[in-house]
Amino acid sequence: MFRRAFWFGAGAATGVWATTKVNRKLRSLAPDSLAVRATDQAVAAGHRLKDFAFDVRAGMAQREIELNDALGLTAPADPGAAGQAEERRGIAGRAPHRPALGATHPYDRNEDH
């Protein structure tokens, strides 16, 4: 008698569990649920793309600063300070050297003579 009651209870519990699982899966595959999930994933992808674009832009700005520093193209924040520094060095009034478009740096040429 206990054996039959045990197996009846186990079968009923398994049936309830399976029914619950199937109903959850059916609800998750309903068109409304799929639309909400697709929308959420599209919004999340948009946020990731925006974050990536911000990271790229920040990296570009940082690299531009590094290159300007390496090439000595950085201008002081105070334009008056730049003029004073040039006057102290005795180079006031001279235009900075700017190579023509397409010109290479003298050290970049391969000179064999």
XYZ file of C-alpha atoms in Angstrom:
113
model
C 0.000 0.000 0.000
C 2.811 2.459 0.884
C 4.617 1.510 -2.234
C 1.658 2.447 -4.454
C 1.133 5.707 -2.570
C 4.833 6.592 -2.996
C 4.787 5.984 -6.738
C 1.469 7.806 -7.113
C 2.941 10.840 -5.270
C 6.162 10.690 -7.287
C 4.184 10.523 -10.560
C 1.918 13.403 -9.527
C 4.919 15.560 -8.532
C 6.679 14.758 -11.805
C 3.520 15.641 -13.742
C 3.159 18.982 -11.943
C 6.849 19.752 -12.471
C 6.698 18.853 -16.204
C 3.495 20.852 -16.720
C 5.008 23.886 -15.040
C 8.159 23.640 -17.168
C 6.174 23.301 -20.404
C 3.910 26.245 -19.530
C 6.937 28.461 -18.725
C 8.568 27.524 -22.018
C 5.360 28.209 -23.963
C 5.014 31.609 -22.285
C 8.623 32.456 -23.117
C 8.040 31.558 -26.774
C 4.862 33.648 -27.090
C 5.129 36.470 -29.649
C 4.807 39.189 -26.995
C 7.573 37.658 -24.915
C 9.824 37.223 -27.948
C 9.276 40.854 -28.946
C 10.153 42.089 -25.462
C 13.266 39.930 -25.376
C 14.370 41.067 -28.840
C 13.836 44.697 -27.855
C 15.846 44.260 -24.664
C 18.696 42.639 -26.576
C 18.668 45.387 -29.222
C 18.812 48.075 -26.533
C 21.659 46.258 -24.781
C 23.556 45.948 -28.079
C 23.042 49.672 -28.684
C 24.471 50.470 -25.258
C 27.495 48.249 -25.904
C 28.040 49.926 -29.280
C 27.783 53.388 -27.713
C 30.254 52.412 -24.985
C 32.626 51.064 -27.645
C 32.378 54.316 -29.621
C 33.135 56.336 -26.472
C 36.138 54.118 -25.718
C 37.440 54.512 -29.275
C 36.969 58.284 -29.153
C 38.758 58.514 -25.791
C 41.592 56.350 -27.113
C 41.903 58.506 -30.214
C 42.076 61.674 -28.118
C 44.672 60.129 -25.810
C 46.776 58.931 -28.740
C 46.526 62.350 -30.408
C 47.823 63.973 -27.230
C 50.686 61.462 -27.066
C 51.611 62.073 -30.714
C 51.443 65.848 -30.322
C 53.700 65.629 -27.275
C 56.133 63.348 -29.099
C 56.253 65.659 -32.111
C 56.421 68.830 -30.018
C 53.190 70.189 -31.453
C 51.527 70.988 -28.158
C 50.676 74.628 -27.586
C 50.738 76.097 -24.102
C 47.371 76.834 -22.552
C 48.216 80.557 -22.170
C 49.086 82.179 -25.534
C 50.850 85.049 -23.750
C 53.169 82.598 -22.036
C 54.256 81.193 -25.410
C 55.271 84.640 -26.669
C 57.213 85.349 -23.502
C 59.044 82.059 -23.728
C 59.966 82.689 -27.386
C 61.238 86.189 -26.578
C 63.440 84.815 -23.815
C 64.927 82.310 -26.252
C 65.432 84.994 -28.916
C 63.247 83.415 -31.589
C 60.304 85.810 -31.510
C 59.037 86.807 -34.913
C 60.180 83.664 -36.734
C 57.507 81.513 -38.272
C 57.598 77.853 -37.296
C 58.970 75.468 -39.890
C 56.219 73.517 -41.574
C 57.125 71.069 -44.343
C 55.194 71.187 -47.600
C 52.428 68.681 -48.152
C 53.832 65.326 -49.130
C 57.314 66.183 -47.854
C 59.011 63.662 -45.644
C 61.131 64.224 -42.622
C 64.880 64.395 -43.427
C 65.569 61.410 -41.176
C 62.966 59.305 -42.999
C 64.812 59.428 -46.342
C 67.152 56.650 -47.293
C 70.273 58.473 -48.426
C 73.076 56.258 -49.693
C 75.556 59.009 -50.625
